[in-house]
Coordinates of C-alpha atoms in Angstrom, one line a residue:
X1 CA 81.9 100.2 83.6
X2 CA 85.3 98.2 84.3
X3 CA 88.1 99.2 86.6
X4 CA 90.4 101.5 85.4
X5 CA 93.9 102.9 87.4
X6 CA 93.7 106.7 87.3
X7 CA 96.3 108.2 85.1
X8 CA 97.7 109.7 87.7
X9 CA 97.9 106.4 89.6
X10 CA 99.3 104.7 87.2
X11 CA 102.1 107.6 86.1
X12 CA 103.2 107.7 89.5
X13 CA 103.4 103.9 90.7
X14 CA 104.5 100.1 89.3
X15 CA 102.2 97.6 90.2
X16 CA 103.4 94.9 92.9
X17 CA 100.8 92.5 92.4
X18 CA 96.8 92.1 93.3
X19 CA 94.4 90.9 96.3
X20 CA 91.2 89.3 95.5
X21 CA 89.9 93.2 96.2
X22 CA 92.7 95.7 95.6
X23 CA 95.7 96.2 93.3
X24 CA 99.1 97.0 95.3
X25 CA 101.1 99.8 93.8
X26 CA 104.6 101.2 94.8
X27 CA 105.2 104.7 94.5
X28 CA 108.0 106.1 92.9
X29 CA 108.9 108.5 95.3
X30 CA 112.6 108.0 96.7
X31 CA 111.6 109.6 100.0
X32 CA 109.9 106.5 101.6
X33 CA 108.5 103.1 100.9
X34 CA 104.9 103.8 99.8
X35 CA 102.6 101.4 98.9
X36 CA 98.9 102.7 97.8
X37 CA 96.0 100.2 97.5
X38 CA 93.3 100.4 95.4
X39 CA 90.0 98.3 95.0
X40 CA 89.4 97.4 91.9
X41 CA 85.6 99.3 91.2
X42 CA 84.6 101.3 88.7
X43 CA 83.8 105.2 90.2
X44 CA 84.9 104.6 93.8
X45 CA 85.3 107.6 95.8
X46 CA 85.1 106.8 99.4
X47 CA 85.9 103.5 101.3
X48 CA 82.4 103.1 103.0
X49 CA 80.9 103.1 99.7
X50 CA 82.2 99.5 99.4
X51 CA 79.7 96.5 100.3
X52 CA 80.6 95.9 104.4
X53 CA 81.8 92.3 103.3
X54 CA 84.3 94.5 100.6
X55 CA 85.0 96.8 103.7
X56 CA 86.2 94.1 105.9
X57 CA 88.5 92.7 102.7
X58 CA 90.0 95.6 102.5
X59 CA 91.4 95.8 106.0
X60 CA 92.5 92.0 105.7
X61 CA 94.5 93.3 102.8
X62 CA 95.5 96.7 104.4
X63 CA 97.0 94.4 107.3
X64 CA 98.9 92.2 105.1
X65 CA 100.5 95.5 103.0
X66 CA 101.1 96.9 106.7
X67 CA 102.9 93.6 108.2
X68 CA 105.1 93.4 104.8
X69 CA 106.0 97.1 105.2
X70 CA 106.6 96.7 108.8
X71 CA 108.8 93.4 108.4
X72 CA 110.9 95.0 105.7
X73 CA 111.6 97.9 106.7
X74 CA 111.3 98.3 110.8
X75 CA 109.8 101.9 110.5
X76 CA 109.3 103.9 113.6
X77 CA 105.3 104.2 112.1
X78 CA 103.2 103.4 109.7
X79 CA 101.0 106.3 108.1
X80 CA 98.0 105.1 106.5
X81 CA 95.5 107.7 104.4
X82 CA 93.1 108.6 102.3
X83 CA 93.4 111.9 100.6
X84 CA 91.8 112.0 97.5
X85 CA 91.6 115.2 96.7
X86 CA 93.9 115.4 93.5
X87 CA 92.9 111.7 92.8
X88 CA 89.6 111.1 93.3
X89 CA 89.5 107.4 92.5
X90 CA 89.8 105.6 96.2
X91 CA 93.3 104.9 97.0
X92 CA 94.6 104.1 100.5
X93 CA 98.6 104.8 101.4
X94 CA 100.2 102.6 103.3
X95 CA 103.5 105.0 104.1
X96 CA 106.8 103.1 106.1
X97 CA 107.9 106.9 108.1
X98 CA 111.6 107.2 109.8
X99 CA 112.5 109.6 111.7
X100 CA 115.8 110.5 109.8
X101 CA 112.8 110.9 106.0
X102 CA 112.7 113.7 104.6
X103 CA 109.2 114.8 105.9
X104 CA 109.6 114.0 109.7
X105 CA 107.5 114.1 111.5
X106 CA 105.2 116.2 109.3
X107 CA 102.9 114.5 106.4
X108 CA 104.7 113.2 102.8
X109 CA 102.5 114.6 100.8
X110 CA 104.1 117.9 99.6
X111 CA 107.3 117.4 101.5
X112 CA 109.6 115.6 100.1
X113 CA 111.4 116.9 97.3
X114 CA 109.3 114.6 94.6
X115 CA 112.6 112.7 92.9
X116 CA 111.4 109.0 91.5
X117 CA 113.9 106.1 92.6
X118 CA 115.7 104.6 89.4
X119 CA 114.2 102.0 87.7
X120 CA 117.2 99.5 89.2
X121 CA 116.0 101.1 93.0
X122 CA 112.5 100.6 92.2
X123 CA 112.4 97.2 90.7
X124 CA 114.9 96.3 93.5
X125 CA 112.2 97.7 96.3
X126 CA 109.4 96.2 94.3
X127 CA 111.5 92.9 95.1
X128 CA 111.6 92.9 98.5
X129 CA 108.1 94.2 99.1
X130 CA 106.6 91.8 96.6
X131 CA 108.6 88.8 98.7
X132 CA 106.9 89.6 101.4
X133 CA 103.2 89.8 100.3
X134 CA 104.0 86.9 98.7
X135 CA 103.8 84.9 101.7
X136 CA 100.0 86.3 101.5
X137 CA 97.7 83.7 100.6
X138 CA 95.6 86.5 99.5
X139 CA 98.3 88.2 97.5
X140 CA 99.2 87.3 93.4
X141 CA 102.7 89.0 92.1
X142 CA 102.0 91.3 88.7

């Protein structure tokens, strides 16, 4: 079986570009920068199902999504997480927090108030973020 974005997923995000593992995704959401990785494997649950050698790509990408958020934005932290419970196809957020967001200091998910940035905002953000990963050897734009 190939690799497929959940519906969800794919409703809910525009795709930035890819890693030799993952496929980076920007959420919609206006409350934050959000960028969600997912590796690109059929029926993937959990991270630790990956191959150790997959495992350790991961984080090499997780780390290059966390320096471009970091960089462009200068958040106070970084949230990183893997919920899964509505989505059950692996997906890893990579969330750029502030103290002045909506859901400070508590969680995004369920607090913010779930407005999508207009296209103009989110092709503008995709922009930035994708400049950034693009100084990635790893990374290729969409």
């Amino acid at each position: 079986m190939s690799f497929e974005l959940h519906p969800q997923l794919a409703k809910d995000t525009t795709i930035i570009g890819h890693f030799p593992l993952c496929v980076a995704l920007l959420h919609k959401d206006n409350a934050v920068p959000w960028v969600i990785l997912v590796p690109k494997r059929a029926n993937l649950k959990e991270l630790h199902h990956l191959p150790m050698q997959e495992q350790q790509q991961f984080l090499l990408e997780s780390q290059a999504v966390s320096q471009a958020l970091e960089a462009t934005f200068q958040p106070e932290k970084l949230n990183l997480g893997a919920l899964g419970n509505m989505v059950p196809q692996l997906h890893i957020h990579h969330i750029a927090r502030f103290q002045d967001d909506v859901a400070w200091p508590g969680p995004v998910w369920g607090n913010t108030k779930g407005e999508f940035r207009s296209e103009e905002e989110q092709a503008a953000l995709l922009t930035r973020i994708g400049n950034v990963l693009s100084l990635s050897k790893l990374f290729t734009r969409a």
